[in-house]
Amino acid sequence: MKQKAESLGGIVRDKVSRIWESGIRMAGICMCAVLCIAAGALLVGCSASGERTYTREELQNLARIEVYEAESDTLLRTIEDGETLYRYLQAFEAEPEEGLGEEAAEGAEESYYFEFYMYPVAKFGDKEPKKAYTIVLYQDTDIARIVGDAESLHMAFLSEDLLTFYYRTSEEEQAFYNSLLIDG
């Protein structure tokens, strides 16, 4: 009888032990499910926020824009977010106009200038962005001056005059520049 009780006790212990282990396994599975659901909700929440990330190709290697007040050369702000850089690329339409030269901006005061930094095109190595060009805006006019950076263009032998041209900014481009000044 004692032997039967011991074997019955062993059977009960085994059953309780298996139930306990399966309960722990079940709790682990439930915990995993809860974590997966929470992670999924977090990811859906992030994507629903409307923030889109842009690739370097979509941004044409544009890394940042620095906004300066022309008179004092004071850095007002640095823009690095992809959405703003992408908006700039959509608004920018600089095309040299025949006969539009330095005399077009004569007498007008420089108000702001924007320095544009680009990532190098090289496939290997994640090099630092370099200044590619500067756009200068003039007060009370739609004329802008764009100056290419000879060093970043690997044309240090060219004078600044050969890398400078004037153009008329579109309404969209002017609105973009104004938004950078207002938001800053």
Coordinates of N, CA, C and O in Angstrom, one line a residue:
M1 N 0.8 -1.2 0.0 CA 0.0 0.0 0.0 C 0.9 1.3 0.0 O 0.6 2.2 -0.7
K2 N 1.9 1.2 0.8 CA 2.8 2.3 0.9 C 3.5 2.5 -0.5 O 3.7 3.7 -0.9
Q3 N 3.8 1.4 -1.1 CA 4.4 1.5 -2.4 C 3.5 2.1 -3.5 O 3.9 2.9 -4.3
K4 N 2.2 1.8 -3.4 CA 1.2 2.3 -4.3 C 1.1 3.8 -4.0 O 0.9 4.6 -5.0
A5 N 1.1 4.2 -2.8 CA 1.0 5.6 -2.4 C 2.1 6.4 -3.0 O 2.0 7.5 -3.5
E6 N 3.3 5.8 -2.8 CA 4.5 6.5 -3.3 C 4.5 6.6 -4.8 O 4.8 7.7 -5.4
S7 N 4.1 5.6 -5.5 CA 4.0 5.6 -7.0 C 2.9 6.6 -7.4 O 3.0 7.3 -8.4
L8 N 1.8 6.6 -6.6 CA 0.7 7.5 -6.9 C 1.1 8.9 -6.7 O 0.9 9.8 -7.5
G9 N 1.9 9.1 -5.6 CA 2.5 10.5 -5.4 C 3.4 10.9 -6.5 O 3.5 12.1 -6.9
G10 N 4.2 10.0 -7.0 CA 5.2 10.3 -8.1 C 4.4 10.6 -9.3 O 4.8 11.6 -10.1
I11 N 3.3 9.9 -9.6 CA 2.5 10.2 -10.8 C 1.9 11.6 -10.6 O 1.9 12.4 -11.6
V12 N 1.4 11.9 -9.5 CA 0.8 13.2 -9.2 C 1.8 14.3 -9.4 O 1.6 15.4 -10.0
R13 N 3.0 14.1 -8.8 CA 4.1 15.1 -8.9 C 4.5 15.3 -10.3 O 4.7 16.4 -10.8
D14 N 4.6 14.2 -11.1 CA 4.9 14.3 -12.6 C 3.8 15.2 -13.3 O 4.1 16.0 -14.1
K15 N 2.6 14.8 -13.0 CA 1.5 15.6 -13.6 C 1.5 17.1 -13.3 O 1.4 17.9 -14.1
V16 N 1.7 17.3 -12.0 CA 1.7 18.7 -11.5 C 2.9 19.4 -12.2 O 2.8 20.6 -12.6
S17 N 4.1 18.7 -12.2 CA 5.3 19.3 -12.8 C 5.0 19.6 -14.3 O 5.4 20.7 -14.8
R18 N 4.4 18.7 -15.0 CA 4.1 18.9 -16.5 C 3.1 20.1 -16.6 O 3.3 20.9 -17.5
I19 N 2.1 20.1 -15.8 CA 1.2 21.2 -15.9 C 1.9 22.6 -15.6 O 1.7 23.6 -16.3
W20 N 2.7 22.6 -14.6 CA 3.5 23.7 -14.2 C 4.4 24.2 -15.4 O 4.4 25.4 -15.7
E21 N 5.1 23.3 -16.0 CA 6.0 23.6 -17.1 C 5.2 24.1 -18.3 O 5.6 25.0 -19.0
S22 N 4.0 23.4 -18.6 CA 3.2 23.9 -19.7 C 2.6 25.3 -19.4 O 2.5 26.1 -20.3
G23 N 2.3 25.5 -18.1 CA 1.8 26.8 -17.8 C 2.9 27.9 -18.0 O 2.6 29.0 -18.5
I24 N 4.1 27.6 -17.6 CA 5.2 28.5 -17.8 C 5.4 28.7 -19.3 O 5.6 29.9 -19.8
R25 N 5.4 27.6 -20.1 CA 5.5 27.8 -21.6 C 4.4 28.6 -22.1 O 4.6 29.5 -23.0
M26 N 3.2 28.4 -21.6 CA 2.0 29.1 -22.1 C 2.2 30.6 -21.7 O 1.9 31.5 -22.5
A27 N 2.7 30.9 -20.5 CA 2.9 32.3 -20.1 C 3.9 32.9 -21.0 O 3.8 34.1 -21.4
G28 N 5.0 32.2 -21.3 CA 6.0 32.7 -22.2 C 5.5 33.0 -23.6 O 5.8 34.0 -24.2
I29 N 4.6 32.1 -24.1 CA 4.0 32.3 -25.4 C 3.1 33.6 -25.4 O 3.1 34.4 -26.3
C30 N 2.3 33.7 -24.3 CA 1.4 34.8 -24.2 C 2.2 36.1 -24.1 O 1.9 37.1 -24.7
M31 N 3.3 36.1 -23.3 CA 4.2 37.3 -23.2 C 4.8 37.7 -24.6 O 4.8 38.8 -24.9
C32 N 5.2 36.7 -25.3 CA 5.7 36.9 -26.7 C 4.6 37.6 -27.6 O 4.9 38.5 -28.3
A33 N 3.4 37.0 -27.5 CA 2.3 37.5 -28.3 C 2.0 39.0 -27.9 O 1.9 39.8 -28.8
V34 N 2.0 39.3 -26.6 CA 1.8 40.6 -26.1 C 2.9 41.6 -26.6 O 2.6 42.7 -27.1
L35 N 4.1 41.2 -26.5 CA 5.2 42.0 -27.0 C 5.2 42.2 -28.5 O 5.4 43.3 -29.0
C36 N 4.8 41.2 -29.3 CA 4.7 41.3 -30.7 C 3.6 42.3 -31.1 O 3.7 43.2 -31.9
I37 N 2.4 42.2 -30.4 CA 1.3 43.1 -30.6 C 1.7 44.6 -30.3 O 1.5 45.5 -31.0
A38 N 2.4 44.7 -29.1 CA 2.9 46.1 -28.7 C 3.9 46.6 -29.7 O 3.8 47.8 -30.1
A39 N 4.8 45.8 -30.2 CA 5.8 46.3 -31.2 C 5.1 46.7 -32.5 O 5.4 47.7 -33.1
G40 N 4.1 45.9 -32.9 CA 3.4 46.2 -34.1 C 2.6 47.5 -34.0 O 2.6 48.3 -34.9
A41 N 2.0 47.7 -32.9 CA 1.3 48.9 -32.7 C 2.2 50.1 -32.7 O 1.9 51.2 -33.2
L42 N 3.4 50.0 -32.1 CA 4.4 51.0 -32.1 C 4.8 51.4 -33.5 O 4.9 52.5 -33.9
L43 N 5.1 50.3 -34.3 CA 5.5 50.5 -35.7 C 4.4 51.2 -36.5 O 4.7 52.1 -37.3
V44 N 3.2 50.7 -36.3 CA 2.1 51.3 -37.1 C 1.9 52.8 -36.7 O 1.7 53.7 -37.5
G45 N 2.1 53.1 -35.4 CA 2.0 54.4 -34.9 C 3.0 55.3 -35.5 O 2.8 56.5 -35.9
C46 N 4.3 54.8 -35.6 CA 5.3 55.6 -36.2 C 5.1 55.9 -37.7 O 5.3 57.0 -38.2
S47 N 4.6 54.9 -38.4 CA 4.4 55.1 -39.8 C 3.2 56.0 -40.1 O 3.1 56.6 -41.1
A48 N 2.2 56.0 -39.2 CA 1.0 56.8 -39.3 C 1.3 58.2 -39.0 O 0.5 59.1 -39.3
S49 N 2.5 58.5 -38.4 CA 2.8 59.9 -38.0 C 3.0 60.8 -39.3 O 3.1 62.0 -39.2
G50 N 3.2 60.1 -40.4 CA 3.4 60.9 -41.7 C 4.8 61.3 -42.0 O 5.1 61.9 -43.0
E51 N 5.7 60.9 -41.1 CA 7.1 61.2 -41.3 C 7.7 60.2 -42.3 O 7.8 59.1 -42.0
R52 N 8.2 60.7 -43.4 CA 8.7 59.9 -44.5 C 10.2 60.0 -44.5 O 10.7 61.1 -44.3
T53 N 10.9 59.0 -44.7 CA 12.4 59.1 -44.8 C 12.7 59.0 -46.3 O 12.1 58.3 -47.1
Y54 N 13.7 59.8 -46.7 CA 14.1 59.9 -48.1 C 15.5 59.3 -48.2 O 16.3 59.5 -47.4
T55 N 15.7 58.7 -49.4 CA 17.0 58.1 -49.7 C 17.9 59.3 -50.2 O 17.4 60.3 -50.6
R56 N 19.2 59.0 -50.2 CA 20.2 60.0 -50.8 C 19.8 60.2 -52.2 O 20.0 61.3 -52.7
E57 N 19.4 59.2 -52.9 CA 19.1 59.3 -54.4 C 17.9 60.3 -54.5 O 17.9 61.1 -55.4
E58 N 16.9 60.1 -53.7 CA 15.7 60.9 -53.8 C 16.1 62.4 -53.5 O 15.5 63.3 -54.0
L59 N 17.0 62.6 -52.6 CA 17.5 63.9 -52.2 C 18.6 64.4 -53.0 O 19.2 65.5 -52.8
Q60 N 19.0 63.6 -54.1 CA 20.1 64.0 -55.0 C 21.4 64.3 -54.2 O 22.0 65.3 -54.6
N61 N 21.6 63.6 -53.2 CA 22.8 63.7 -52.3 C 22.8 65.0 -51.5 O 23.9 65.4 -50.9
L62 N 21.7 65.8 -51.5 CA 21.7 67.0 -50.7 C 21.6 66.6 -49.2 O 20.8 65.8 -48.8
A63 N 22.6 67.1 -48.5 CA 22.7 66.8 -47.0 C 22.1 67.8 -46.1 O 21.4 67.5 -45.1
R64 N 22.3 69.1 -46.4 CA 21.8 70.1 -45.5 C 21.8 71.5 -46.2 O 22.5 71.7 -47.2
I65 N 21.1 72.4 -45.6 CA 21.0 73.8 -46.1 C 21.3 74.7 -44.9 O 20.7 74.5 -43.8
E66 N 22.3 75.6 -45.0 CA 22.5 76.5 -43.9 C 22.0 77.9 -44.3 O 22.3 78.3 -45.5
V67 N 21.3 78.5 -43.5 CA 20.7 79.8 -43.8 C 21.4 80.9 -43.0 O 21.6 80.8 -41.8
Y68 N 21.9 81.9 -43.8 CA 22.6 83.0 -43.1 C 22.0 84.4 -43.4 O 21.4 84.6 -44.5
E69 N 22.1 85.3 -42.5 CA 21.7 86.7 -42.7 C 22.9 87.3 -43.4 O 24.1 87.2 -42.9
A70 N 22.7 87.9 -44.5 CA 23.8 88.4 -45.4 C 24.7 89.5 -44.7 O 25.9 89.5 -44.8
E71 N 24.1 90.5 -44.1 CA 24.8 91.6 -43.6 C 25.8 91.2 -42.5 O 26.9 91.7 -42.5
S72 N 25.4 90.3 -41.6 CA 26.3 90.0 -40.5 C 26.9 88.6 -40.6 O 27.7 88.2 -39.8
D73 N 26.6 87.9 -41.7 CA 27.1 86.5 -41.9 C 26.7 85.6 -40.7 O 27.4 84.7 -40.4
T74 N 25.6 85.9 -40.1 CA 25.1 85.1 -39.0 C 24.4 83.9 -39.4 O 23.4 84.0 -40.2
L75 N 24.8 82.7 -38.9 CA 24.0 81.5 -39.2 C 22.7 81.5 -38.5 O 22.7 81.6 -37.3
L76 N 21.6 81.5 -39.2 CA 20.3 81.6 -38.6 C 19.7 80.2 -38.3 O 19.1 80.0 -37.3
R77 N 20.0 79.2 -39.2 CA 19.5 77.9 -38.9 C 20.2 76.9 -39.9 O 20.6 77.3 -41.0
T78 N 20.1 75.6 -39.5 CA 20.6 74.5 -40.4 C 19.5 73.6 -40.6 O 18.8 73.2 -39.6
I79 N 19.2 73.3 -41.8 CA 18.1 72.4 -42.2 C 18.7 71.1 -42.6 O 19.5 71.0 -43.6
E80 N 18.3 70.0 -42.0 CA 18.8 68.6 -42.4 C 17.7 67.6 -42.5 O 17.9 66.5 -42.9
D81 N 16.4 68.0 -42.2 CA 15.4 67.0 -42.3 C 15.0 66.8 -43.8 O 14.9 67.7 -44.6
G82 N 14.8 65.5 -44.1 CA 14.5 65.1 -45.4 C 13.3 65.7 -46.1 O 13.4 66.0 -47.3
E83 N 12.3 66.0 -45.4 CA 11.1 66.6 -46.0 C 11.4 68.0 -46.5 O 11.0 68.3 -47.6
T84 N 12.1 68.8 -45.8 CA 12.4 70.1 -46.2 C 13.4 70.1 -47.4 O 13.2 70.9 -48.3
L85 N 14.4 69.3 -47.3 CA 15.3 69.2 -48.4 C 14.6 68.7 -49.7 O 14.9 69.2 -50.8
Y86 N 13.7 67.8 -49.6 CA 12.9 67.3 -50.7 C 12.1 68.4 -51.3 O 12.0 68.6 -52.5
R87 N 11.4 69.2 -50.4 CA 10.6 70.3 -50.9 C 11.4 71.3 -51.6 O 11.0 71.9 -52.6
Y88 N 12.7 71.6 -51.2 CA 13.6 72.5 -51.9 C 13.8 72.0 -53.3 O 13.7 72.7 -54.3
L89 N 14.1 70.7 -53.4 CA 14.4 70.1 -54.7 C 13.2 70.2 -55.7 O 13.4 70.4 -56.9
Q90 N 12.0 70.2 -55.1 CA 10.8 70.3 -55.9 C 10.6 71.8 -56.4 O 10.1 72.0 -57.5
A91 N 11.0 72.7 -55.6 CA 10.8 74.2 -55.9 C 11.9 74.8 -56.7 O 11.7 75.8 -57.4
F92 N 13.1 74.2 -56.6 CA 14.3 74.9 -57.3 C 14.3 74.7 -58.8 O 14.2 73.6 -59.3
E93 N 14.3 75.8 -59.5 CA 14.3 75.8 -60.9 C 15.3 76.8 -61.5 O 14.9 77.6 -62.4
A94 N 16.5 76.9 -61.1 CA 17.4 77.9 -61.6 C 17.8 77.6 -63.0 O 18.4 76.6 -63.3
E95 N 17.5 78.6 -63.9 CA 17.9 78.5 -65.2 C 18.5 79.8 -65.6 O 17.8 80.8 -65.5
P96 N 19.7 79.9 -66.1 CA 20.3 81.2 -66.4 C 19.4 81.8 -67.5 O 19.0 81.2 -68.5
E97 N 19.2 83.1 -67.3 CA 18.4 83.9 -68.3 C 19.4 84.7 -69.2 O 20.3 85.3 -68.7
E98 N 19.1 84.6 -70.4 CA 20.0 85.4 -71.4 C 20.0 86.8 -71.0 O 19.0 87.5 -70.8
G99 N 21.2 87.4 -70.9 CA 21.4 88.8 -70.6 C 21.2 89.2 -69.2 O 21.4 90.3 -68.8
L100 N 20.9 88.2 -68.3 CA 20.8 88.5 -66.9 C 22.1 88.3 -66.2 O 22.6 87.2 -66.1
G101 N 22.7 89.4 -65.8 CA 24.1 89.3 -65.2 C 24.1 90.1 -63.9 O 23.1 90.4 -63.3
E102 N 25.3 90.4 -63.5 CA 25.6 91.1 -62.3 C 24.8 92.4 -62.2 O 24.4 92.8 -61.1
E103 N 24.7 93.0 -63.3 CA 24.0 94.3 -63.4 C 22.5 94.2 -62.9 O 21.9 95.2 -62.5
A104 N 21.9 93.0 -63.1 CA 20.5 92.8 -62.7 C 20.3 93.0 -61.2 O 19.3 93.5 -60.7
A105 N 21.4 92.7 -60.4 CA 21.3 92.9 -58.9 C 22.0 94.2 -58.5 O 22.0 94.4 -57.3
E106 N 22.4 95.0 -59.4 CA 23.1 96.2 -59.1 C 22.2 97.1 -58.3 O 21.1 97.3 -58.6
G107 N 22.7 97.6 -57.1 CA 22.0 98.5 -56.3 C 21.1 97.8 -55.3 O 20.7 98.4 -54.3
A108 N 20.8 96.5 -55.5 CA 20.0 95.7 -54.5 C 20.9 95.2 -53.4 O 22.1 94.8 -53.7
E109 N 20.4 95.2 -52.2 CA 21.2 94.7 -51.1 C 20.9 93.2 -50.9 O 19.8 92.7 -51.0
E110 N 22.0 92.5 -50.6 CA 21.9 91.1 -50.3 C 21.1 91.0 -49.0 O 21.4 91.7 -48.0
S111 N 20.2 90.1 -48.9 CA 19.4 89.9 -47.7 C 19.8 88.6 -46.9 O 20.1 88.6 -45.8
Y112 N 19.7 87.5 -47.6 CA 20.1 86.2 -47.0 C 20.8 85.4 -48.1 O 20.7 85.6 -49.3
Y113 N 21.6 84.5 -47.5 CA 22.2 83.5 -48.4 C 22.1 82.1 -47.8 O 22.0 81.9 -46.6
F114 N 22.0 81.1 -48.7 CA 21.8 79.8 -48.4 C 23.0 78.9 -48.9 O 23.3 79.0 -50.1
E115 N 23.6 78.2 -48.0 CA 24.7 77.3 -48.4 C 24.2 75.9 -48.5 O 23.6 75.4 -47.5
F116 N 24.4 75.2 -49.6 CA 23.9 73.9 -49.8 C 25.1 72.9 -49.8 O 26.1 73.1 -50.5
Y117 N 24.9 71.9 -48.9 CA 25.9 70.9 -48.7 C 25.5 69.6 -49.3 O 24.3 69.2 -49.1
M118 N 26.4 68.9 -50.0 CA 26.0 67.6 -50.7 C 27.0 66.5 -50.2 O 28.1 66.8 -49.9
Y119 N 26.4 65.3 -50.2 CA 27.3 64.2 -49.9 C 28.1 63.9 -51.2 O 27.6 64.1 -52.3
P120 N 29.4 63.4 -51.0 CA 30.1 63.1 -52.2 C 29.5 61.9 -53.0 O 28.8 61.1 -52.4
V121 N 29.7 61.9 -54.2 CA 29.0 60.9 -55.1 C 29.7 59.5 -55.0 O 29.2 58.5 -55.3
A122 N 30.9 59.5 -54.4 CA 31.7 58.2 -54.3 C 30.9 57.1 -53.6 O 30.1 57.4 -52.7
K123 N 31.0 55.9 -54.2 CA 30.2 54.8 -53.6 C 30.8 54.3 -52.3 O 30.0 53.7 -51.5
F124 N 32.1 54.4 -52.1 CA 32.7 53.8 -51.0 C 33.0 54.9 -49.9 O 33.4 56.0 -50.3
G125 N 32.7 54.5 -48.7 CA 33.0 55.5 -47.6 C 31.9 56.5 -47.4 O 31.3 57.0 -48.4
D126 N 31.5 56.7 -46.2 CA 30.4 57.7 -46.0 C 31.0 59.0 -45.6 O 31.1 59.4 -44.4
K127 N 31.5 59.7 -46.6 CA 32.3 61.0 -46.4 C 31.3 62.1 -45.9 O 30.2 62.0 -46.1
E128 N 32.0 63.1 -45.3 CA 31.2 64.2 -44.8 C 30.7 65.1 -46.0 O 31.4 65.2 -47.0
P129 N 29.6 65.7 -45.9 CA 29.1 66.6 -46.9 C 30.0 67.8 -47.1 O 30.6 68.2 -46.2
K130 N 30.0 68.3 -48.4 CA 30.8 69.4 -48.7 C 29.9 70.5 -49.3 O 29.0 70.2 -50.0
K131 N 30.3 71.8 -49.1 CA 29.5 72.9 -49.7 C 29.6 72.8 -51.2 O 30.7 72.7 -51.7
A132 N 28.5 72.7 -51.8 CA 28.4 72.6 -53.3 C 28.2 73.9 -53.9 O 28.8 74.2 -55.0
Y133 N 27.2 74.7 -53.4 CA 26.9 76.0 -54.0 C 26.2 76.9 -52.9 O 25.8 76.4 -51.9
T134 N 26.2 78.2 -53.3 CA 25.5 79.2 -52.4 C 24.5 79.9 -53.3 O 24.8 80.3 -54.4
I135 N 23.4 80.2 -52.7 CA 22.4 81.0 -53.4 C 22.2 82.3 -52.6 O 22.0 82.2 -51.3
V136 N 22.3 83.4 -53.2 CA 22.2 84.7 -52.5 C 20.9 85.4 -53.0 O 20.6 85.4 -54.2
L137 N 20.1 85.8 -52.0 CA 18.8 86.5 -52.4 C 19.0 88.0 -52.1 O 19.8 88.4 -51.2
Y138 N 18.4 88.8 -52.9 CA 18.4 90.2 -52.8 C 17.1 90.8 -52.3 O 16.0 90.3 -52.7
Q139 N 17.2 91.9 -51.6 CA 16.0 92.5 -51.1 C 15.1 93.1 -52.2 O 15.7 93.7 -53.2
D140 N 13.8 93.0 -52.1 CA 12.8 93.6 -53.0 C 13.1 93.2 -54.5 O 12.8 94.1 -55.3
T141 N 13.5 92.0 -54.8 CA 13.7 91.6 -56.1 C 13.6 90.1 -56.2 O 13.7 89.4 -55.2
D142 N 13.3 89.6 -57.4 CA 13.2 88.1 -57.6 C 14.5 87.6 -58.1 O 14.6 86.4 -58.5
I143 N 15.5 88.4 -58.2 CA 16.8 88.0 -58.7 C 17.6 87.3 -57.6 O 17.6 87.7 -56.5
A144 N 18.2 86.2 -58.0 CA 19.1 85.5 -57.1 C 20.4 85.2 -57.8 O 20.5 85.1 -59.0
R145 N 21.5 85.0 -57.0 CA 22.8 84.7 -57.6 C 23.2 83.3 -57.0 O 23.0 83.0 -55.8
I146 N 23.6 82.5 -57.9 CA 24.1 81.1 -57.5 C 25.6 81.1 -57.8 O 26.0 81.5 -58.9
V147 N 26.3 80.6 -56.8 CA 27.8 80.5 -57.0 C 28.2 79.1 -56.6 O 28.0 78.6 -55.5
G148 N 28.8 78.4 -57.6 CA 29.3 77.0 -57.4 C 30.6 77.1 -56.6 O 31.3 78.0 -56.7
D149 N 30.8 76.1 -55.8 CA 32.0 76.0 -55.0 C 33.1 75.2 -55.8 O 32.9 74.1 -56.1
A150 N 34.1 76.0 -56.2 CA 35.2 75.4 -57.1 C 35.8 74.2 -56.5 O 36.1 73.2 -57.2
E151 N 36.1 74.2 -55.2 CA 36.7 73.1 -54.5 C 35.9 71.8 -54.6 O 36.4 70.7 -54.9
S152 N 34.6 71.9 -54.2 CA 33.8 70.7 -54.2 C 33.5 70.2 -55.6 O 33.2 69.0 -55.8
L153 N 33.6 71.1 -56.6 CA 33.4 70.7 -58.0 C 34.7 70.2 -58.6 O 34.8 69.8 -59.8
H154 N 35.8 70.2 -57.8 CA 37.1 69.8 -58.3 C 37.6 70.7 -59.5 O 38.1 70.2 -60.4
M155 N 37.3 72.0 -59.4 CA 37.6 72.9 -60.4 C 38.2 74.1 -59.8 O 37.9 75.2 -60.1
A156 N 39.2 73.9 -58.9 CA 39.8 75.0 -58.2 C 40.5 76.0 -59.1 O 40.7 77.1 -58.7
F157 N 40.8 75.6 -60.3 CA 41.5 76.5 -61.3 C 40.5 77.5 -61.9 O 40.9 78.4 -62.5
L158 N 39.2 77.3 -61.7 CA 38.2 78.3 -62.2 C 38.0 79.4 -61.2 O 38.0 79.2 -60.0
S159 N 37.8 80.6 -61.8 CA 37.5 81.8 -60.9 C 36.1 81.7 -60.5 O 35.2 81.1 -61.2
E160 N 35.7 82.4 -59.4 CA 34.4 82.5 -59.0 C 33.4 83.0 -60.0 O 32.3 82.7 -60.1
D161 N 33.9 84.0 -60.8 CA 33.1 84.6 -61.9 C 32.6 83.6 -62.9 O 31.4 83.7 -63.3
L162 N 33.4 82.6 -63.2 CA 33.0 81.5 -64.1 C 32.0 80.5 -63.5 O 31.3 79.8 -64.2
L163 N 31.9 80.5 -62.2 CA 31.0 79.6 -61.5 C 29.7 80.4 -60.9 O 29.0 79.8 -60.1
T164 N 29.5 81.6 -61.4 CA 28.4 82.4 -60.9 C 27.5 82.7 -62.0 O 27.9 83.1 -63.1
F165 N 26.2 82.6 -61.7 CA 25.2 83.1 -62.6 C 24.0 83.6 -61.9 O 23.8 83.3 -60.7
Y166 N 23.2 84.5 -62.5 CA 22.0 85.1 -61.9 C 20.8 84.5 -62.6 O 20.8 84.1 -63.8
Y167 N 19.7 84.4 -61.8 CA 18.5 83.9 -62.4 C 17.3 84.5 -61.6 O 17.5 85.1 -60.5
R168 N 16.1 84.4 -62.2 CA 14.9 84.8 -61.5 C 14.3 83.7 -60.8 O 14.1 82.6 -61.3
T169 N 14.0 83.9 -59.5 CA 13.4 82.8 -58.7 C 11.9 82.7 -59.0 O 11.2 83.7 -59.2
S170 N 11.4 81.5 -59.0 CA 10.0 81.3 -59.2 C 9.2 81.6 -58.0 O 9.8 81.7 -56.9
E171 N 7.9 81.8 -58.1 CA 7.1 82.0 -56.9 C 7.2 80.9 -55.9 O 7.3 81.1 -54.6
E172 N 7.3 79.7 -56.4 CA 7.4 78.5 -55.5 C 8.7 78.5 -54.7 O 8.8 78.2 -53.5
E173 N 9.8 78.9 -55.4 CA 11.1 79.0 -54.8 C 11.2 80.1 -53.8 O 11.7 79.9 -52.7
Q174 N 10.6 81.2 -54.1 CA 10.5 82.3 -53.1 C 9.7 81.9 -51.9 O 10.2 82.2 -50.8
A175 N 8.6 81.2 -52.1 CA 7.8 80.8 -51.0 C 8.6 79.8 -50.1 O 8.5 79.9 -48.9
F176 N 9.4 79.0 -50.7 CA 10.2 78.0 -50.0 C 11.2 78.8 -49.1 O 11.3 78.5 -47.9
Y177 N 11.9 79.7 -49.7 CA 13.0 80.4 -48.9 C 12.3 81.2 -47.8 O 12.8 81.2 -46.7
N178 N 11.2 81.8 -48.1 CA 10.4 82.6 -47.0 C 10.0 81.6 -45.9 O 10.1 82.0 -44.7
S179 N 9.6 80.4 -46.2 CA 9.2 79.5 -45.2 C 10.4 79.1 -44.3 O 10.3 78.9 -43.1
L180 N 11.6 79.0 -44.9 CA 12.8 78.7 -44.1 C 13.1 79.9 -43.1 O 13.5 79.6 -42.0
L181 N 12.8 81.1 -43.6 CA 13.1 82.2 -42.7 C 12.1 82.4 -41.6 O 12.4 82.7 -40.5
I182 N 10.8 82.1 -42.0 CA 9.7 82.2 -41.0 C 9.8 81.1 -40.0 O 9.7 81.3 -38.8
D183 N 10.0 79.9 -40.4 CA 10.0 78.7 -39.5 C 11.2 78.7 -38.6 O 11.3 78.0 -37.6
G184 N 12.3 79.5 -39.0 CA 13.5 79.5 -38.2 C 13.3 80.3 -37.0 O 13.9 80.2 -36.0

